[in-house]
Amino acid sequence: MLTKLTDKLRSSAWTSALLDGLNVAALALMAGVSLQLGRTAIVDPLTTAIALATLALLWKTRLNNAWYIAAGAAIGLTHTLLT
């Protein structure tokens, strides 16, 4: 049903441009929030290494995101207990 609606909206030049603008705005918002989260979360060499390793694994594997979260939590807990 949603596909029919978007096809109808895309058939008009005005609403198609509106949908394109909404898509760009949503992507820009996600990029801005990701940048702010990165600045807040990546604060030392350990968090930088975790972020880079996770980014590489995201591109190379199809692991569920919950595994990345669990691994990050385990690494953080281990680091806290050892220091």
mmCIF file of N, CA, C and O in Angstrom:
data_model
loop_
_atom_site.group_PDB
_atom_site.id
_atom_site.type_symbol
_atom_site.label_atom_id
_atom_site.label_comp_id
_atom_site.label_asym_id
_atom_site.label_seq_id
_atom_site.Cartn_x
_atom_site.Cartn_y
_atom_site.Cartn_z
ATOM 1 N N MET A 1 0.827 -1.194 0.000
ATOM 2 C CA MET A 1 0.000 0.000 0.000
ATOM 3 C C MET A 1 0.873 1.261 0.000
ATOM 4 O O MET A 1 0.570 2.213 -0.696
ATOM 5 N N LEU A 2 1.945 1.253 0.783
ATOM 6 C CA LEU A 2 2.827 2.411 0.836
ATOM 7 C C LEU A 2 3.522 2.629 -0.512
ATOM 8 O O LEU A 2 3.750 3.767 -0.911
ATOM 9 N N THR A 3 3.822 1.539 -1.203
ATOM 10 C CA THR A 3 4.471 1.647 -2.512
ATOM 11 C C THR A 3 3.554 2.372 -3.499
ATOM 12 O O THR A 3 4.032 3.202 -4.287
ATOM 13 N N LYS A 4 2.271 2.088 -3.444
ATOM 14 C CA LYS A 4 1.327 2.769 -4.323
ATOM 15 C C LYS A 4 1.303 4.272 -4.040
ATOM 16 O O LYS A 4 1.263 5.083 -4.960
ATOM 17 N N LEU A 5 1.349 4.616 -2.762
ATOM 18 C CA LEU A 5 1.323 6.025 -2.379
ATOM 19 C C LEU A 5 2.587 6.739 -2.852
ATOM 20 O O LEU A 5 2.520 7.836 -3.408
ATOM 21 N N THR A 6 3.747 6.129 -2.623
ATOM 22 C CA THR A 6 4.990 6.780 -3.049
ATOM 23 C C THR A 6 5.086 6.851 -4.561
ATOM 24 O O THR A 6 5.616 7.831 -5.096
ATOM 25 N N ASP A 7 4.590 5.834 -5.260
ATOM 26 C CA ASP A 7 4.572 5.901 -6.724
ATOM 27 C C ASP A 7 3.704 7.067 -7.202
ATOM 28 O O ASP A 7 4.065 7.778 -8.143
ATOM 29 N N LYS A 8 2.570 7.259 -6.550
ATOM 30 C CA LYS A 8 1.682 8.367 -6.910
ATOM 31 C C LYS A 8 2.351 9.716 -6.620
ATOM 32 O O LYS A 8 2.289 10.644 -7.411
ATOM 33 N N LEU A 9 3.022 9.812 -5.453
ATOM 34 C CA LEU A 9 3.703 11.051 -5.105
ATOM 35 C C LEU A 9 4.883 11.315 -6.043
ATOM 36 O O LEU A 9 5.158 12.461 -6.398
ATOM 37 N N ARG A 10 5.586 10.285 -6.441
ATOM 38 C CA ARG A 10 6.734 10.440 -7.340
ATOM 39 C C ARG A 10 6.312 10.826 -8.753
ATOM 40 O O ARG A 10 7.122 11.336 -9.525
ATOM 41 N N SER A 11 5.063 10.603 -9.105
ATOM 42 C CA SER A 11 4.607 10.931 -10.461
ATOM 43 C C SER A 11 4.478 12.441 -10.676
ATOM 44 O O SER A 11 4.533 12.917 -11.802
ATOM 45 N N SER A 12 4.329 13.188 -9.609
ATOM 46 C CA SER A 12 4.251 14.638 -9.706
ATOM 47 C C SER A 12 5.645 15.230 -9.485
ATOM 48 O O SER A 12 6.367 14.828 -8.580
ATOM 49 N N ALA A 13 6.016 16.193 -10.311
ATOM 50 C CA ALA A 13 7.340 16.810 -10.200
ATOM 51 C C ALA A 13 7.509 17.524 -8.860
ATOM 52 O O ALA A 13 8.567 17.439 -8.233
ATOM 53 N N TRP A 14 6.462 18.202 -8.406
ATOM 54 C CA TRP A 14 6.537 18.972 -7.172
ATOM 55 C C TRP A 14 6.696 18.062 -5.965
ATOM 56 O O TRP A 14 7.569 18.278 -5.120
ATOM 57 N N THR A 15 5.860 17.027 -5.853
ATOM 58 C CA THR A 15 5.948 16.136 -4.699
ATOM 59 C C THR A 15 7.197 15.250 -4.778
ATOM 60 O O THR A 15 7.747 14.869 -3.748
ATOM 61 N N SER A 16 7.659 14.934 -5.975
ATOM 62 C CA SER A 16 8.894 14.179 -6.126
ATOM 63 C C SER A 16 10.076 14.991 -5.596
ATOM 64 O O SER A 16 10.940 14.464 -4.882
ATOM 65 N N ALA A 17 10.111 16.282 -5.910
ATOM 66 C CA ALA A 17 11.163 17.163 -5.400
ATOM 67 C C ALA A 17 11.060 17.286 -3.887
ATOM 68 O O ALA A 17 12.086 17.322 -3.183
ATOM 69 N N LEU A 18 9.854 17.336 -3.366
ATOM 70 C CA LEU A 18 9.646 17.404 -1.922
ATOM 71 C C LEU A 18 10.197 16.155 -1.236
ATOM 72 O O LEU A 18 10.899 16.245 -0.227
ATOM 73 N N LEU A 19 9.906 14.978 -1.802
ATOM 74 C CA LEU A 19 10.416 13.731 -1.233
ATOM 75 C C LEU A 19 11.943 13.667 -1.317
ATOM 76 O O LEU A 19 12.594 13.189 -0.384
ATOM 77 N N ASP A 20 12.518 14.162 -2.409
ATOM 78 C CA ASP A 20 13.974 14.213 -2.532
ATOM 79 C C ASP A 20 14.571 15.100 -1.439
ATOM 80 O O ASP A 20 15.579 14.753 -0.818
ATOM 81 N N GLY A 21 13.943 16.236 -1.196
ATOM 82 C CA GLY A 21 14.410 17.139 -0.148
ATOM 83 C C GLY A 21 14.293 16.524 1.235
ATOM 84 O O GLY A 21 15.183 16.695 2.069
ATOM 85 N N LEU A 22 13.213 15.802 1.479
ATOM 86 C CA LEU A 22 13.050 15.128 2.765
ATOM 87 C C LEU A 22 14.123 14.060 2.965
ATOM 88 O O LEU A 22 14.658 13.908 4.068
ATOM 89 N N ASN A 23 14.437 13.334 1.909
ATOM 90 C CA ASN A 23 15.493 12.322 2.000
ATOM 91 C C ASN A 23 16.841 12.959 2.324
ATOM 92 O O ASN A 23 17.590 12.465 3.172
ATOM 93 N N VAL A 24 17.171 14.048 1.657
ATOM 94 C CA VAL A 24 18.438 14.735 1.911
ATOM 95 C C VAL A 24 18.477 15.281 3.341
ATOM 96 O O VAL A 24 19.497 15.164 4.030
ATOM 97 N N ALA A 25 17.376 15.851 3.789
ATOM 98 C CA ALA A 25 17.320 16.391 5.152
ATOM 99 C C ALA A 25 17.485 15.275 6.185
ATOM 100 O O ALA A 25 18.194 15.449 7.187
ATOM 101 N N ALA A 26 16.855 14.122 5.951
ATOM 102 C CA ALA A 26 16.984 13.003 6.883
ATOM 103 C C ALA A 26 18.424 12.493 6.922
ATOM 104 O O ALA A 26 18.966 12.205 8.000
ATOM 105 N N LEU A 27 19.061 12.384 5.769
ATOM 106 C CA LEU A 27 20.459 11.940 5.722
ATOM 107 C C LEU A 27 21.381 12.936 6.419
ATOM 108 O O LEU A 27 22.303 12.536 7.145
ATOM 109 N N ALA A 28 21.144 14.223 6.214
ATOM 110 C CA ALA A 28 21.958 15.249 6.867
ATOM 111 C C ALA A 28 21.780 15.201 8.384
ATOM 112 O O ALA A 28 22.752 15.343 9.138
ATOM 113 N N LEU A 29 20.562 14.985 8.830
ATOM 114 C CA LEU A 29 20.305 14.882 10.270
ATOM 115 C C LEU A 29 21.021 13.674 10.859
ATOM 116 O O LEU A 29 21.649 13.770 11.915
ATOM 117 N N MET A 30 20.955 12.538 10.176
ATOM 118 C CA MET A 30 21.652 11.343 10.660
ATOM 119 C C MET A 30 23.160 11.553 10.687
ATOM 120 O O MET A 30 23.845 11.121 11.620
ATOM 121 N N ALA A 31 23.700 12.223 9.676
ATOM 122 C CA ALA A 31 25.138 12.491 9.642
ATOM 123 C C ALA A 31 25.545 13.416 10.783
ATOM 124 O O ALA A 31 26.565 13.197 11.441
ATOM 125 N N GLY A 32 24.755 14.443 11.035
ATOM 126 C CA GLY A 32 25.051 15.374 12.125
ATOM 127 C C GLY A 32 25.007 14.708 13.486
ATOM 128 O O GLY A 32 25.894 14.923 14.322
ATOM 129 N N VAL A 33 24.010 13.890 13.709
ATOM 130 C CA VAL A 33 23.906 13.183 14.982
ATOM 131 C C VAL A 33 25.056 12.191 15.134
ATOM 132 O O VAL A 33 25.646 12.067 16.213
ATOM 133 N N SER A 34 25.410 11.495 14.049
ATOM 134 C CA SER A 34 26.531 10.547 14.099
ATOM 135 C C SER A 34 27.833 11.272 14.423
ATOM 136 O O SER A 34 28.656 10.765 15.202
ATOM 137 N N LEU A 35 28.032 12.442 13.849
ATOM 138 C CA LEU A 35 29.237 13.222 14.139
ATOM 139 C C LEU A 35 29.294 13.633 15.604
ATOM 140 O O LEU A 35 30.333 13.503 16.260
ATOM 141 N N GLN A 36 28.179 14.104 16.139
ATOM 142 C CA GLN A 36 28.142 14.503 17.549
ATOM 143 C C GLN A 36 28.375 13.308 18.471
ATOM 144 O O GLN A 36 29.103 13.416 19.463
ATOM 145 N N LEU A 37 27.758 12.173 18.156
ATOM 146 C CA LEU A 37 27.968 10.981 18.976
ATOM 147 C C LEU A 37 29.425 10.530 18.915
ATOM 148 O O LEU A 37 30.000 10.121 19.931
ATOM 149 N N GLY A 38 30.015 10.601 17.729
ATOM 150 C CA GLY A 38 31.421 10.223 17.579
ATOM 151 C C GLY A 38 32.338 11.109 18.392
ATOM 152 O O GLY A 38 33.259 10.634 19.054
ATOM 153 N N ARG A 39 32.100 12.408 18.363
ATOM 154 C CA ARG A 39 32.918 13.348 19.144
ATOM 155 C C ARG A 39 32.798 13.092 20.640
ATOM 156 O O ARG A 39 33.746 13.262 21.397
ATOM 157 N N THR A 40 31.624 12.702 21.071
ATOM 158 C CA THR A 40 31.387 12.450 22.487
ATOM 159 C C THR A 40 31.941 11.097 22.922
ATOM 160 O O THR A 40 32.494 10.965 24.014
ATOM 161 N N ALA A 41 31.824 10.097 22.067
ATOM 162 C CA ALA A 41 32.175 8.733 22.456
ATOM 163 C C ALA A 41 33.641 8.389 22.232
ATOM 164 O O ALA A 41 34.204 7.598 22.979
ATOM 165 N N ILE A 42 34.254 8.944 21.202
ATOM 166 C CA ILE A 42 35.639 8.585 20.877
ATOM 167 C C ILE A 42 36.554 9.598 21.549
ATOM 168 O O ILE A 42 36.764 10.696 21.050
ATOM 169 N N VAL A 43 37.092 9.188 22.710
ATOM 170 C CA VAL A 43 37.833 10.139 23.541
ATOM 171 C C VAL A 43 39.268 9.722 23.844
ATOM 172 O O VAL A 43 40.029 10.512 24.382
ATOM 173 N N ASP A 44 39.632 8.477 23.523
ATOM 174 C CA ASP A 44 40.984 7.997 23.818
ATOM 175 C C ASP A 44 41.375 6.925 22.798
ATOM 176 O O ASP A 44 40.561 6.561 21.949
ATOM 177 N N PRO A 45 42.615 6.436 22.861
ATOM 178 C CA PRO A 45 43.044 5.430 21.879
ATOM 179 C C PRO A 45 42.209 4.146 21.903
ATOM 180 O O PRO A 45 41.968 3.542 20.846
ATOM 181 N N LEU A 46 41.751 3.721 23.078
ATOM 182 C CA LEU A 46 40.938 2.504 23.157
ATOM 183 C C LEU A 46 39.623 2.669 22.413
ATOM 184 O O LEU A 46 39.233 1.806 21.616
ATOM 185 N N THR A 47 38.916 3.763 22.659
ATOM 186 C CA THR A 47 37.638 3.962 21.982
ATOM 187 C C THR A 47 37.836 4.189 20.485
ATOM 188 O O THR A 47 36.990 3.784 19.677
ATOM 189 N N THR A 48 38.954 4.787 20.098
ATOM 190 C CA THR A 48 39.265 4.949 18.678
ATOM 191 C C THR A 48 39.471 3.587 18.026
ATOM 192 O O THR A 48 38.942 3.321 16.939
ATOM 193 N N ALA A 49 40.214 2.711 18.695
ATOM 194 C CA ALA A 49 40.459 1.371 18.163
ATOM 195 C C ALA A 49 39.161 0.574 18.058
ATOM 196 O O ALA A 49 38.919 -0.118 17.059
ATOM 197 N N ILE A 50 38.324 0.662 19.075
ATOM 198 C CA ILE A 50 37.034 -0.039 19.045
ATOM 199 C C ILE A 50 36.181 0.476 17.891
ATOM 200 O O ILE A 50 35.566 -0.308 17.153
ATOM 201 N N ALA A 51 36.125 1.794 17.712
ATOM 202 C CA ALA A 51 35.317 2.378 16.637
ATOM 203 C C ALA A 51 35.826 1.946 15.260
ATOM 204 O O ALA A 51 35.040 1.580 14.384
ATOM 205 N N LEU A 52 37.141 1.972 15.066
ATOM 206 C CA LEU A 52 37.701 1.577 13.773
ATOM 207 C C LEU A 52 37.503 0.091 13.491
ATOM 208 O O LEU A 52 37.171 -0.300 12.360
ATOM 209 N N ALA A 53 37.698 -0.736 14.516
ATOM 210 C CA ALA A 53 37.484 -2.170 14.342
ATOM 211 C C ALA A 53 36.020 -2.477 14.026
ATOM 212 O O ALA A 53 35.715 -3.293 13.152
ATOM 213 N N THR A 54 35.124 -1.821 14.722
ATOM 214 C CA THR A 54 33.697 -2.024 14.478
ATOM 215 C C THR A 54 33.312 -1.564 13.080
ATOM 216 O O THR A 54 32.552 -2.245 12.382
ATOM 217 N N LEU A 55 33.837 -0.430 12.655
ATOM 218 C CA LEU A 55 33.551 0.064 11.310
ATOM 219 C C LEU A 55 34.030 -0.927 10.251
ATOM 220 O O LEU A 55 33.309 -1.219 9.291
ATOM 221 N N ALA A 56 35.238 -1.466 10.436
ATOM 222 C CA ALA A 56 35.768 -2.454 9.490
ATOM 223 C C ALA A 56 34.905 -3.717 9.473
ATOM 224 O O ALA A 56 34.598 -4.262 8.409
ATOM 225 N N LEU A 57 34.500 -4.167 10.659
ATOM 226 C CA LEU A 57 33.656 -5.364 10.728
ATOM 227 C C LEU A 57 32.277 -5.127 10.117
ATOM 228 O O LEU A 57 31.691 -6.030 9.521
ATOM 229 N N LEU A 58 31.750 -3.925 10.282
ATOM 230 C CA LEU A 58 30.452 -3.609 9.676
ATOM 231 C C LEU A 58 30.508 -3.729 8.162
ATOM 232 O O LEU A 58 29.548 -4.168 7.527
ATOM 233 N N TRP A 59 31.641 -3.308 7.573
ATOM 234 C CA TRP A 59 31.775 -3.378 6.121
ATOM 235 C C TRP A 59 32.051 -4.790 5.629
ATOM 236 O O TRP A 59 31.659 -5.153 4.533
ATOM 237 N N LYS A 60 32.749 -5.591 6.431
ATOM 238 C CA LYS A 60 33.210 -6.900 5.965
ATOM 239 C C LYS A 60 32.316 -8.068 6.372
ATOM 240 O O LYS A 60 32.379 -9.118 5.752
ATOM 241 N N THR A 61 31.533 -7.927 7.424
ATOM 242 C CA THR A 61 30.728 -9.051 7.912
ATOM 243 C C THR A 61 29.260 -8.661 7.964
ATOM 244 O O THR A 61 28.895 -7.518 7.739
ATOM 245 N N ARG A 62 28.451 -9.650 8.282
ATOM 246 C CA ARG A 62 27.014 -9.424 8.423
ATOM 247 C C ARG A 62 26.558 -9.754 9.841
ATOM 248 O O ARG A 62 25.472 -10.281 10.052
ATOM 249 N N LEU A 63 27.414 -9.442 10.812
ATOM 250 C CA LEU A 63 27.066 -9.701 12.204
ATOM 251 C C LEU A 63 25.911 -8.810 12.660
ATOM 252 O O LEU A 63 25.765 -7.681 12.206
ATOM 253 N N ASN A 64 25.149 -9.338 13.581
ATOM 254 C CA ASN A 64 24.074 -8.562 14.190
ATOM 255 C C ASN A 64 24.695 -7.457 15.040
ATOM 256 O O ASN A 64 25.700 -7.660 15.721
ATOM 257 N N ASN A 65 24.099 -6.271 15.030
ATOM 258 C CA ASN A 65 24.626 -5.127 15.778
ATOM 259 C C ASN A 65 24.712 -5.388 17.271
ATOM 260 O O ASN A 65 25.534 -4.779 17.964
ATOM 261 N N ALA A 66 23.900 -6.282 17.787
ATOM 262 C CA ALA A 66 23.944 -6.596 19.217
ATOM 263 C C ALA A 66 25.304 -7.171 19.605
ATOM 264 O O ALA A 66 25.783 -6.943 20.727
ATOM 265 N N TRP A 67 25.961 -7.878 18.702
ATOM 266 C CA TRP A 67 27.293 -8.427 18.992
ATOM 267 C C TRP A 67 28.318 -7.318 19.147
ATOM 268 O O TRP A 67 29.215 -7.418 19.989
ATOM 269 N N TYR A 68 28.211 -6.285 18.347
ATOM 270 C CA TYR A 68 29.137 -5.147 18.471
ATOM 271 C C TYR A 68 28.946 -4.443 19.812
ATOM 272 O O TYR A 68 29.913 -4.057 20.471
ATOM 273 N N ILE A 69 27.700 -4.288 20.196
ATOM 274 C CA ILE A 69 27.397 -3.634 21.470
ATOM 275 C C ILE A 69 27.914 -4.480 22.625
ATOM 276 O O ILE A 69 28.544 -3.966 23.562
ATOM 277 N N ALA A 70 27.662 -5.791 22.564
ATOM 278 C CA ALA A 70 28.128 -6.685 23.624
ATOM 279 C C ALA A 70 29.655 -6.693 23.701
ATOM 280 O O ALA A 70 30.233 -6.666 24.803
ATOM 281 N N ALA A 71 30.327 -6.721 22.564
ATOM 282 C CA ALA A 71 31.795 -6.718 22.557
ATOM 283 C C ALA A 71 32.338 -5.411 23.122
ATOM 284 O O ALA A 71 33.287 -5.415 23.910
ATOM 285 N N GLY A 72 31.743 -4.291 22.733
ATOM 286 C CA GLY A 72 32.172 -2.996 23.267
ATOM 287 C C GLY A 72 31.972 -2.916 24.768
ATOM 288 O O GLY A 72 32.828 -2.404 25.500
ATOM 289 N N ALA A 73 30.859 -3.445 25.249
ATOM 290 C CA ALA A 73 30.598 -3.449 26.691
ATOM 291 C C ALA A 73 31.610 -4.330 27.414
ATOM 292 O O ALA A 73 32.121 -3.955 28.477
ATOM 293 N N ALA A 74 31.914 -5.486 26.840
ATOM 294 C CA ALA A 74 32.884 -6.389 27.468
ATOM 295 C C ALA A 74 34.277 -5.767 27.498
ATOM 296 O O ALA A 74 34.984 -5.857 28.515
ATOM 297 N N ILE A 75 34.669 -5.127 26.411
ATOM 298 C CA ILE A 75 35.976 -4.470 26.367
ATOM 299 C C ILE A 75 36.030 -3.332 27.396
ATOM 300 O O ILE A 75 37.010 -3.186 28.133
ATOM 301 N N GLY A 76 34.979 -2.537 27.456
ATOM 302 C CA GLY A 76 34.936 -1.431 28.421
ATOM 303 C C GLY A 76 34.959 -1.920 29.857
ATOM 304 O O GLY A 76 35.660 -1.353 30.706
ATOM 305 N N LEU A 77 34.210 -2.977 30.148
ATOM 306 C CA LEU A 77 34.187 -3.528 31.504
ATOM 307 C C LEU A 77 35.560 -4.092 31.869
ATOM 308 O O LEU A 77 36.065 -3.847 32.979
ATOM 309 N N THR A 78 36.160 -4.821 30.948
ATOM 310 C CA THR A 78 37.492 -5.381 31.195
ATOM 311 C C THR A 78 38.513 -4.266 31.441
ATOM 312 O O THR A 78 39.329 -4.345 32.375
ATOM 313 N N HIS A 79 38.452 -3.241 30.616
ATOM 314 C CA HIS A 79 39.383 -2.114 30.777
ATOM 315 C C HIS A 79 39.189 -1.428 32.129
ATOM 316 O O HIS A 79 40.156 -1.081 32.809
ATOM 317 N N THR A 80 37.952 -1.263 32.527
ATOM 318 C CA THR A 80 37.662 -0.613 33.810
ATOM 319 C C THR A 80 38.154 -1.468 34.985
ATOM 320 O O THR A 80 38.718 -0.929 35.939
ATOM 321 N N LEU A 81 37.953 -2.765 34.892
ATOM 322 C CA LEU A 81 38.366 -3.647 35.990
ATOM 323 C C LEU A 81 39.884 -3.772 36.083
ATOM 324 O O LEU A 81 40.415 -4.002 37.176
ATOM 325 N N LEU A 82 40.582 -3.642 34.953
ATOM 326 C CA LEU A 82 42.035 -3.806 34.960
ATOM 327 C C LEU A 82 42.782 -2.506 35.294
ATOM 328 O O LEU A 82 43.982 -2.556 35.569
ATOM 329 N N THR A 83 42.106 -1.391 35.254
ATOM 330 C CA THR A 83 42.811 -0.123 35.544
ATOM 331 C C THR A 83 42.388 0.427 36.890
ATOM 332 O O THR A 83 41.528 0.053 37.551
#
